[in-house]
CSV table of C-alpha atoms in Angstrom, one decimal:
chain,number,residue,atom,x,y,z
O,4,MET,CA,0.1,0.0,0.5
O,5,TYR,CA,1.4,3.4,-1.0
O,6,ILE,CA,0.4,7.0,0.6
O,7,TRP,CA,-2.3,8.1,-1.5
O,8,VAL,CA,-4.3,11.8,-0.4
O,9,ASP,CA,-7.1,14.0,-1.8
O,10,PRO,CA,-5.9,17.3,-3.7
O,11,LYS,CA,-5.7,20.0,-1.0
O,12,GLY,CA,-8.4,21.5,-3.9
O,13,TYR,CA,-8.5,22.7,-7.6
O,14,ASP,CA,-6.9,25.6,-8.9
O,15,GLN,CA,-8.7,28.2,-11.8
O,16,ASN,CA,-7.9,26.1,-14.2
O,17,GLY,CA,-9.3,22.8,-12.9
O,18,ILE,CA,-5.7,21.3,-12.2
O,19,PRO,CA,-5.2,19.7,-8.6
O,20,ILE,CA,-2.8,21.0,-5.8
O,21,PRO,CA,-0.9,18.9,-3.9
O,22,PRO,CA,-1.7,18.5,-0.8
O,23,SER,CA,1.7,20.0,0.5
O,24,ASN,CA,4.7,21.9,-0.3
O,25,TRP,CA,6.8,18.3,0.2
O,26,TYR,CA,9.8,18.3,-2.4
O,27,ASN,CA,11.0,15.1,-3.8
O,28,VAL,CA,15.2,14.7,-3.5
O,29,PHE,CA,15.8,14.1,-6.7
O,30,ASN,CA,14.6,17.0,-7.9
O,31,LEU,CA,14.9,19.5,-4.9
O,32,GLU,CA,17.0,22.7,-6.7
O,33,LYS,CA,13.8,23.0,-8.4
O,34,LEU,CA,11.4,22.6,-5.4
O,35,GLY,CA,9.6,19.4,-7.4
O,36,SER,CA,6.9,18.0,-5.9
O,37,ALA,CA,7.3,14.6,-3.7
O,38,TRP,CA,3.4,14.8,-4.9
O,39,GLN,CA,2.3,12.9,-8.2
O,40,TRP,CA,-0.7,13.0,-9.5
O,41,ASN,CA,-3.2,9.8,-10.6
O,42,ASP,CA,-5.9,9.8,-12.8
O,43,LYS,CA,-7.7,7.3,-12.1
O,44,ARG,CA,-7.6,7.3,-8.6
O,45,GLN,CA,-7.7,10.7,-8.6
O,46,GLN,CA,-5.8,11.3,-6.0
O,47,PHE,CA,-1.8,12.4,-5.5
O,48,TYR,CA,0.6,9.7,-4.3
O,49,LEU,CA,3.8,10.3,-2.5
O,50,HIS,CA,7.3,9.6,-3.4
O,51,GLN,CA,10.5,11.0,-1.9
O,52,PHE,CA,12.8,9.8,-4.8
O,53,THR,CA,11.6,9.6,-8.1
O,54,VAL,CA,7.8,9.2,-9.9
O,55,GLY,CA,8.9,5.5,-10.4
O,56,GLN,CA,9.4,5.0,-6.3
O,57,PRO,CA,6.5,5.3,-4.6
O,58,ASP,CA,6.9,5.9,-0.9
O,59,LEU,CA,4.9,2.3,1.0
O,60,ASN,CA,2.3,3.5,3.7
O,61,LEU,CA,4.6,2.4,6.5
O,62,ARG,CA,2.0,2.8,9.2
O,63,ASN,CA,0.1,0.4,7.4
O,64,ASN,CA,0.2,-2.9,10.0
O,65,ALA,CA,0.1,-5.4,6.7
O,66,VAL,CA,2.9,-3.3,5.8
O,67,LYS,CA,4.6,-3.7,8.3
O,68,GLU,CA,4.2,-7.5,8.2
O,69,GLU,CA,5.2,-7.7,5.0
O,70,VAL,CA,8.2,-6.3,5.3
O,71,LYS,CA,9.3,-8.8,7.5
O,72,GLY,CA,7.9,-11.2,5.6
O,73,ILE,CA,10.4,-10.4,2.7
O,74,MET,CA,13.4,-10.2,5.4
O,75,LYS,CA,12.3,-13.8,6.9
O,76,PHE,CA,12.6,-14.8,3.4
O,77,TRP,CA,16.1,-13.7,3.0
O,78,LEU,CA,17.2,-14.9,6.4
O,79,GLU,CA,15.9,-18.6,5.7
O,80,LYS,CA,18.0,-18.3,2.2
O,81,GLY,CA,21.5,-17.5,4.4
O,82,VAL,CA,22.0,-13.7,4.9
O,83,ALA,CA,23.9,-12.4,7.5
O,84,GLY,CA,22.2,-9.4,7.8
O,85,PHE,CA,20.5,-5.8,6.2
O,86,ARG,CA,21.6,-2.9,4.6
O,87,ILE,CA,18.5,-0.1,5.2
O,88,ASP,CA,18.3,2.3,2.5
O,89,ALA,CA,17.4,5.7,3.0
O,90,PRO,CA,15.8,5.3,6.4
O,91,MET,CA,15.6,9.2,7.1
O,92,PHE,CA,12.4,9.1,5.0
O,93,PHE,CA,10.9,6.0,5.9
O,94,MET,CA,8.2,8.7,7.9
O,95,GLU,CA,6.3,11.5,7.4
O,96,ASP,CA,4.2,14.2,9.6
O,97,GLU,CA,0.0,12.4,9.4
O,98,LEU,CA,-1.0,16.3,9.2
O,99,LEU,CA,0.5,16.9,5.9
O,100,GLN,CA,2.2,20.2,7.1
O,101,ASP,CA,4.2,22.2,5.0
O,102,ASN,CA,8.0,21.8,5.4
O,103,PRO,CA,10.3,24.9,5.7
O,104,LEU,CA,11.3,26.7,2.8
O,105,PRO,CA,14.9,24.8,2.4
O,106,ASP,CA,17.9,26.8,1.7
O,107,LEU,CA,18.9,25.1,-1.7
O,108,GLY,CA,22.4,26.9,-1.5
O,109,MET,CA,23.4,23.9,1.7
O,110,GLY,CA,22.8,21.6,-1.5
O,111,LEU,CA,21.6,17.8,0.0
O,112,TRP,CA,21.7,19.9,3.5
O,113,ALA,CA,18.7,21.3,2.9
O,114,LEU,CA,16.9,18.3,3.6
O,115,LEU,CA,17.8,19.2,7.0
O,116,ALA,CA,15.3,22.0,7.0
O,117,CYS,CA,12.4,19.3,5.6
O,118,ASN,CA,11.0,18.6,9.1
O,119,TYR,CA,8.0,16.5,8.8
O,120,THR,CA,9.6,14.2,6.1
O,121,PHE,CA,13.1,13.7,7.5
O,122,ASN,CA,14.0,11.4,10.2
O,123,HIS,CA,10.7,11.7,11.4
O,124,PRO,CA,10.2,10.3,15.0
O,125,ASP,CA,7.8,7.7,14.3
O,126,THR,CA,10.6,6.6,12.1
O,127,PHE,CA,12.5,5.5,14.8
O,128,THR,CA,9.5,3.4,16.8
O,129,PHE,CA,9.6,1.4,12.9
O,130,LEU,CA,12.3,0.5,12.8
O,131,ASN,CA,12.8,-0.7,16.7
O,132,GLU,CA,9.9,-3.1,15.5
O,133,LEU,CA,12.1,-4.7,12.6
O,134,ASN,CA,15.2,-4.4,15.6
O,135,VAL,CA,12.5,-6.7,18.0
O,136,PHE,CA,11.6,-9.3,14.7
O,137,LEU,CA,15.2,-9.8,14.3
O,138,LYS,CA,16.2,-10.4,17.7
O,139,GLU,CA,13.2,-12.7,17.7
O,140,TYR,CA,14.1,-14.9,14.8
O,141,ASP,CA,17.4,-15.3,16.2
O,142,ARG,CA,16.2,-16.7,19.6
O,143,LYS,CA,14.6,-19.0,17.9
O,144,SER,CA,17.1,-20.0,15.4
O,145,GLY,CA,18.7,-20.4,17.9
O,146,LYS,CA,21.6,-18.0,16.1
O,147,LYS,CA,24.4,-17.2,18.3
O,148,ILE,CA,25.6,-13.9,16.5
O,149,GLN,CA,22.5,-11.6,16.1
O,150,THR,CA,21.9,-10.4,12.6
O,151,PRO,CA,22.4,-6.8,11.8
O,152,LEU,CA,20.4,-3.4,10.0
O,153,ILE,CA,23.3,-1.6,9.1
O,154,GLY,CA,21.4,2.0,7.9
O,155,GLU,CA,22.6,4.6,5.4
O,156,THR,CA,22.1,7.3,8.1
O,157,ILE,CA,22.3,10.4,6.6
O,158,GLY,CA,22.0,14.4,8.5
O,159,THR,CA,23.9,15.3,11.5
O,160,VAL,CA,26.3,13.1,13.7
O,161,PRO,CA,24.0,14.2,17.1
O,162,MET,CA,21.2,12.9,14.6
O,163,VAL,CA,23.2,9.8,13.2
O,164,MET,CA,23.9,8.9,16.8
O,165,LYS,CA,20.3,9.0,17.5
O,166,TYR,CA,19.6,5.9,15.2
O,167,PHE,CA,21.5,3.4,17.6
O,168,GLY,CA,18.2,3.5,19.7
O,169,THR,CA,18.4,3.8,23.6
O,170,ARG,CA,19.2,0.4,25.8
O,171,ARG,CA,14.9,-0.1,25.9
O,172,PHE,CA,14.1,1.0,22.1
O,173,PRO,CA,17.1,-0.5,20.0
O,174,ALA,CA,16.9,0.9,16.7
O,175,ILE,CA,20.0,0.6,13.7
O,176,HIS,CA,22.3,-2.0,14.8
O,177,LEU,CA,25.3,0.6,12.8
O,178,PRO,CA,24.5,3.7,11.9
O,179,LEU,CA,26.7,4.8,9.0
O,180,ASN,CA,29.2,7.0,8.7
O,181,PHE,CA,29.5,9.8,6.2
O,182,LEU,CA,32.2,11.7,7.4
O,183,MET,CA,34.7,10.3,4.3
O,184,ARG,CA,31.9,10.7,2.0
O,185,TRP,CA,31.4,14.4,2.7
O,186,MET,CA,35.1,15.9,3.5
O,187,GLY,CA,35.4,17.8,0.3
O,188,THR,CA,39.2,19.2,0.7
O,189,TYR,CA,42.4,18.1,2.4
O,190,LEU,CA,43.1,18.6,6.1
O,191,ASN,CA,45.9,19.7,7.8
O,192,ALA,CA,46.7,17.5,10.7
O,193,ARG,CA,44.7,19.5,13.8
O,194,GLU,CA,41.9,19.8,11.1
O,195,LEU,CA,41.5,15.9,9.9
O,196,HIS,CA,42.1,15.4,14.0
O,197,ASP,CA,38.9,17.7,15.2
O,198,TYR,CA,36.9,16.2,12.2
O,199,LEU,CA,37.5,12.6,13.1
O,200,HIS,CA,37.0,13.7,16.6
O,201,THR,CA,32.9,14.6,15.9
O,202,TRP,CA,32.3,11.7,15.2
O,203,LEU,CA,33.9,9.6,17.8
O,204,ASP,CA,33.2,12.2,20.5
O,205,GLU,CA,29.4,11.9,19.8
O,206,LEU,CA,29.3,7.9,19.9
O,207,PRO,CA,28.0,5.9,22.6
O,208,LYS,CA,29.3,4.5,24.8
O,209,ASN,CA,30.0,0.6,23.6
O,210,LYS,CA,28.2,1.4,20.8
O,211,PRO,CA,30.4,-0.1,17.4
O,212,SER,CA,31.7,2.3,14.9
O,213,SER,CA,31.6,2.5,11.0
O,214,TRP,CA,33.7,4.1,8.3
O,215,MET,CA,32.5,4.5,5.0
O,216,LEU,CA,35.6,4.7,1.8
O,217,GLY,CA,33.8,5.6,-1.4
O,218,ASP,CA,30.0,4.8,-2.0
O,219,HIS,CA,27.9,4.4,-5.4
O,220,ASP,CA,27.2,7.9,-5.0
O,221,GLU,CA,29.9,10.2,-4.0
O,222,GLY,CA,33.1,8.1,-5.8
O,223,ARG,CA,36.2,6.7,-5.0
O,224,TYR,CA,39.5,9.3,-3.3
O,225,ALA,CA,41.4,8.0,-6.2
O,226,HIS,CA,39.0,10.6,-8.2
O,227,ARG,CA,38.3,13.4,-6.0
O,228,PHE,CA,41.2,13.7,-4.5
O,229,SER,CA,44.3,11.3,-5.7
O,230,ALA,CA,45.4,7.8,-5.5
O,231,GLU,CA,48.2,8.5,-3.3
O,232,TYR,CA,46.1,10.1,-1.3
O,233,ASN,CA,43.5,6.7,-1.5
O,234,TYR,CA,46.3,5.1,0.6
O,235,ILE,CA,45.8,7.4,3.6
O,236,MET,CA,42.4,6.8,3.7
O,237,LEU,CA,42.4,3.2,3.3
O,238,ALA,CA,45.0,3.2,6.3
O,239,LEU,CA,42.0,6.0,8.3
O,240,VAL,CA,39.2,3.1,7.7
O,241,THR,CA,40.9,-0.3,8.4
O,242,MET,CA,42.7,1.4,11.0
O,243,LEU,CA,40.6,3.2,13.3
O,244,PRO,CA,37.9,0.9,15.8
O,245,GLY,CA,34.9,-0.2,14.3
O,246,THR,CA,33.7,-1.2,11.3
O,247,CYS,CA,35.1,-0.5,7.6
O,248,LEU,CA,33.0,-0.5,4.5
O,249,VAL,CA,35.0,0.5,1.2
O,250,TYR,CA,33.5,1.1,-2.1
O,251,TYR,CA,34.3,-1.7,-4.6
O,252,GLY,CA,37.4,-0.3,-6.8
O,253,VAL,CA,38.8,1.8,-3.8
O,254,GLU,CA,41.5,-1.1,-2.8
O,255,LEU,CA,42.9,-1.0,-6.2
O,256,ASN,CA,42.9,2.5,-6.6
O,257,MET,CA,39.9,2.7,-9.6
O,258,ASN,CA,39.2,5.9,-10.8
O,259,GLN,CA,36.0,7.4,-12.4
O,260,ASN,CA,34.6,6.3,-15.4
O,261,ASN,CA,34.4,10.1,-17.3
O,262,LEU,CA,33.1,8.2,-20.5
O,263,VAL,CA,29.6,7.2,-19.5
O,264,ARG,CA,27.9,9.5,-21.5
O,265,ILE,CA,26.1,11.7,-18.8
O,266,ASN,CA,22.1,12.3,-19.3
O,267,ASP,CA,19.3,12.1,-17.8
O,268,VAL,CA,19.4,8.3,-16.7
O,269,LEU,CA,23.3,7.4,-16.3
O,270,ASN,CA,24.5,11.1,-14.4
O,271,ARG,CA,24.9,9.5,-11.8
O,272,PHE,CA,26.1,6.1,-12.4
O,273,VAL,CA,29.5,7.3,-13.6
O,274,HIS,CA,31.2,5.8,-10.4
O,275,ARG,CA,29.4,2.7,-11.2
O,276,THR,CA,31.0,0.8,-14.2
O,277,PRO,CA,32.3,-2.6,-13.6
O,278,MET,CA,34.7,-4.1,-11.7
O,279,HIS,CA,38.0,-4.8,-12.7
O,280,TRP,CA,39.4,-8.3,-12.7
O,281,ASP,CA,41.6,-8.4,-15.7
O,282,ASP,CA,42.8,-7.3,-18.7
O,283,SER,CA,41.0,-9.5,-20.6
O,284,ARG,CA,37.3,-8.4,-22.7
O,285,ASN,CA,35.1,-6.1,-20.5
O,286,ALA,CA,38.0,-6.5,-18.3
O,287,GLY,CA,36.8,-9.7,-17.1
O,288,PHE,CA,33.5,-8.6,-15.6
O,289,SER,CA,31.0,-10.0,-17.8
O,290,THR,CA,31.7,-12.8,-21.1
O,291,GLY,CA,28.9,-10.3,-23.0
O,292,GLU,CA,29.7,-8.4,-25.7
O,293,LYS,CA,29.5,-5.5,-23.8
O,294,THR,CA,28.4,-4.0,-20.5
O,295,TRP,CA,25.9,-1.9,-19.5
O,296,LEU,CA,28.0,0.8,-18.7
O,297,PRO,CA,31.2,1.3,-20.1
O,298,VAL,CA,33.9,0.1,-18.7
O,299,ASN,CA,37.0,2.3,-17.5
O,300,PRO,CA,39.0,2.3,-20.8
O,301,ASN,CA,42.5,2.0,-18.1
O,302,TYR,CA,41.4,-1.7,-17.4
O,303,TRP,CA,44.2,-2.8,-18.8
O,304,SER,CA,46.5,-1.3,-16.1
O,305,ILE,CA,44.8,-1.0,-13.1
O,306,ASN,CA,42.7,-5.0,-12.4
O,307,VAL,CA,42.8,-7.2,-9.4
O,308,GLN,CA,45.2,-10.1,-12.3
O,309,ASN,CA,48.0,-7.1,-12.5
O,310,GLN,CA,48.1,-5.8,-9.0
O,311,ARG,CA,48.0,-9.5,-7.2
O,312,THR,CA,51.7,-9.8,-8.9
O,313,ASN,CA,53.2,-6.7,-7.8
O,314,GLU,CA,54.1,-6.8,-3.7
O,315,ASN,CA,53.9,-2.3,-4.3
O,316,SER,CA,50.3,-2.7,-5.5
O,317,SER,CA,47.5,-0.9,-4.2
O,318,LEU,CA,45.1,-4.3,-3.8
O,319,ASN,CA,48.4,-5.8,-1.4
O,320,TYR,CA,48.7,-3.4,0.2
O,321,PHE,CA,45.2,-3.2,1.3
O,322,LYS,CA,45.7,-7.5,2.0
O,323,ASP,CA,48.5,-6.0,4.6
O,324,LEU,CA,45.7,-4.0,6.4
O,325,MET,CA,43.1,-6.7,5.8
O,326,ALA,CA,45.7,-8.9,8.0
O,327,LEU,CA,46.4,-6.5,10.7
O,328,ARG,CA,42.8,-6.3,11.5
O,329,LYS,CA,42.4,-9.3,12.4
O,330,THR,CA,44.7,-8.2,15.7
O,331,ASN,CA,43.9,-7.8,18.4
O,332,ALA,CA,45.4,-4.1,18.8
O,333,ILE,CA,43.3,-3.6,16.3
O,334,LYS,CA,40.2,-5.2,17.3
O,335,HIS,CA,40.1,-4.6,20.5
O,336,GLY,CA,42.5,-2.0,20.8
O,337,ASP,CA,43.0,2.0,23.1
O,338,LEU,CA,42.8,4.9,20.2
O,339,LYS,CA,44.8,7.8,20.9
O,340,PHE,CA,45.8,10.5,18.4
O,341,HIS,CA,49.0,12.4,18.2
O,342,ILE,CA,49.5,16.1,15.9
O,343,MET,CA,53.3,15.4,14.9
O,344,SER,CA,53.5,18.0,12.9
O,345,ASP,CA,51.3,20.2,11.1
O,346,TRP,CA,50.4,18.5,8.3
O,347,VAL,CA,51.9,14.5,10.1
O,348,LEU,CA,49.0,12.7,11.9
O,349,ALA,CA,49.5,9.8,13.8
O,350,PHE,CA,47.4,7.7,16.1
O,351,THR,CA,48.3,4.4,17.9
O,352,ARG,CA,46.1,1.6,18.8
O,353,THR,CA,47.3,-0.5,22.0
O,354,TYR,CA,46.9,-3.5,23.4
O,355,LYS,CA,48.0,-5.2,26.2
O,356,LYS,CA,52.4,-5.4,25.4
O,357,SER,CA,51.4,-5.2,21.3
O,358,SER,CA,51.5,-1.3,19.4
O,359,TYR,CA,50.6,-0.1,16.2
O,360,ILE,CA,51.4,3.7,14.4
O,361,VAL,CA,49.9,4.8,12.1
O,362,ILE,CA,51.9,8.0,10.6
O,363,MET,CA,50.3,10.1,7.8
O,364,ASN,CA,51.8,13.4,5.9
O,365,LEU,CA,49.0,15.1,4.7
O,366,GLY,CA,50.9,17.6,2.9
O,367,THR,CA,52.4,18.5,-0.6
O,368,ASP,CA,56.7,18.4,0.8
O,369,THR,CA,58.4,15.7,2.4
O,370,LEU,CA,58.8,15.8,6.3
O,371,PRO,CA,60.7,14.1,9.1
O,372,ILE,CA,58.9,11.9,11.3
O,373,ASP,CA,60.0,13.9,14.5
O,374,TRP,CA,58.1,11.3,17.3
O,375,LEU,CA,59.9,11.0,20.2
O,376,ALA,CA,58.8,14.5,21.8
O,377,GLU,CA,54.7,13.0,20.9
O,378,ILE,CA,54.8,9.8,21.3
O,379,ASN,CA,57.5,8.4,24.2
O,380,HIS,CA,56.1,5.0,25.2
O,381,LEU,CA,57.0,3.1,21.9
O,382,PRO,CA,59.8,0.6,21.9
O,383,GLY,CA,62.9,2.1,20.7
O,384,ASN,CA,62.5,-0.7,17.4
O,385,LEU,CA,59.3,-0.5,15.6
O,386,THR,CA,58.9,-2.2,11.9
O,387,VAL,CA,56.7,-1.5,9.1
O,388,VAL,CA,54.1,-3.9,8.2
O,389,ALA,CA,52.2,-2.2,6.2
O,390,SER,CA,52.9,1.3,3.4
O,391,SER,CA,52.1,3.4,0.3
O,392,SER,CA,53.7,2.6,-2.3
O,393,ASN,CA,55.2,6.2,-2.6
O,394,SER,CA,56.0,6.5,1.2
O,395,ALA,CA,60.2,4.9,1.4
O,396,TYR,CA,59.7,1.8,3.3
O,397,LYS,CA,59.1,-1.1,2.7
O,398,LYS,CA,57.6,-3.8,4.8
O,399,GLY,CA,59.7,-5.8,7.1
O,400,PHE,CA,61.6,-2.0,7.3
O,401,LYS,CA,63.3,-2.2,10.4
O,402,MET,CA,63.2,1.5,12.6
O,403,ASN,CA,65.3,2.3,15.9
O,404,ILE,CA,64.0,5.9,17.2
O,405,THR,CA,66.4,6.4,19.7
O,406,LYS,CA,69.2,6.6,17.3
O,407,SER,CA,67.2,8.5,15.4
O,408,TYR,CA,66.4,11.4,17.1
O,409,PRO,CA,66.5,14.0,16.3
O,410,SER,CA,64.7,12.3,13.6
O,411,SER,CA,66.0,11.1,10.3
O,412,LEU,CA,63.2,9.7,9.1
O,413,PHE,CA,61.5,11.3,6.5
O,414,LEU,CA,57.9,10.2,5.1
O,415,ARG,CA,56.9,11.8,1.5
O,416,PRO,CA,53.9,14.3,0.8
O,417,ASN,CA,50.6,12.2,1.1
O,418,SER,CA,52.4,9.4,2.2
O,419,VAL,CA,52.0,6.4,4.6
O,420,ILE,CA,53.3,4.1,7.2
O,421,ILE,CA,52.3,2.0,9.9
O,422,LEU,CA,55.1,0.3,12.4
O,423,SER,CA,54.2,-3.1,15.3
O,424,SER,CA,56.1,-2.8,18.0
O,425,VAL,CA,56.0,-6.4,18.2
């Protein structure tokens, strides 16, 4: 069942007037209506996205039970969890009150002014129902690991944190963190430190964090910034505490295919072209004559097959990071940041006697690693366990930081190294 509403009235030409001024997301800059007239029913239906995506009436009990039935179907197929798309739009004001006019200069953030259609309080009640449903399903199934609800939650950081729910009324298990997505410029060490803390400082106690790198709407860092900066971002999302979510191809330093013909159908899809598996036709993605979206022309050099055999490749760097995520220091260790200079930021992950230190040069110059003044609790001998190919330090390189003080060690621009104390 969808949301059908009678017109507010008719204008002087007999044209039906929408019941409210609600806008659809894909036409927000023109204040395009979220209401579509249907001649057959002589009513409007709500679509907060495209005309072909009418909103479900999630206040209707039959609809809610159908949603749970669909979840049960996939649970019995063995799925491990659910990613909920755009829960901010699940519920709307029942009185159909007009939203205040948004500041269109804010872009997507203009939705924050849409008090009656965005992050409505009743949304959290429905999410709690889904949470309780999953908990009961897991109990009856004898599952030891809870089936997670992951949410595409967009809004201010305090608002996103509300999607965890409360102890009595839990909602989403893992609200997604879009900080990396919104980062629109290069940040120095202090700025990046403070930026990350806008999330960490709001995170409720004992709740998991998430770190996203790239997605189907905003694209990949290798294109938005540079391939070198992508190495830094990979280190951040994998070495910080919590769950990391990496968009396909980011591990290869894939970039955007600018040869996708931009039109009304494809203009959101330049980030969604096929994965590069090898240098064969269609990048090994398809055996068909062609793919729906064109393969990026650089697939012959940037692909999984090529990078597997190159020890300095982005893919093998990513594999090193994934191996480190299995250690107790990264899974459970304490986190402490260290601003080593204007453009060099580091953080340590420490668990018992094991420590890792991630050091990033965010700047455009080769800079010294003067760490003893800032990080004096580390042992004198450290080993590089992962490094970006542009750092000048290979995996296995030994550093004696006591003898190197004041530093004789330098880090190249936009590069990162990870060192181990064990």
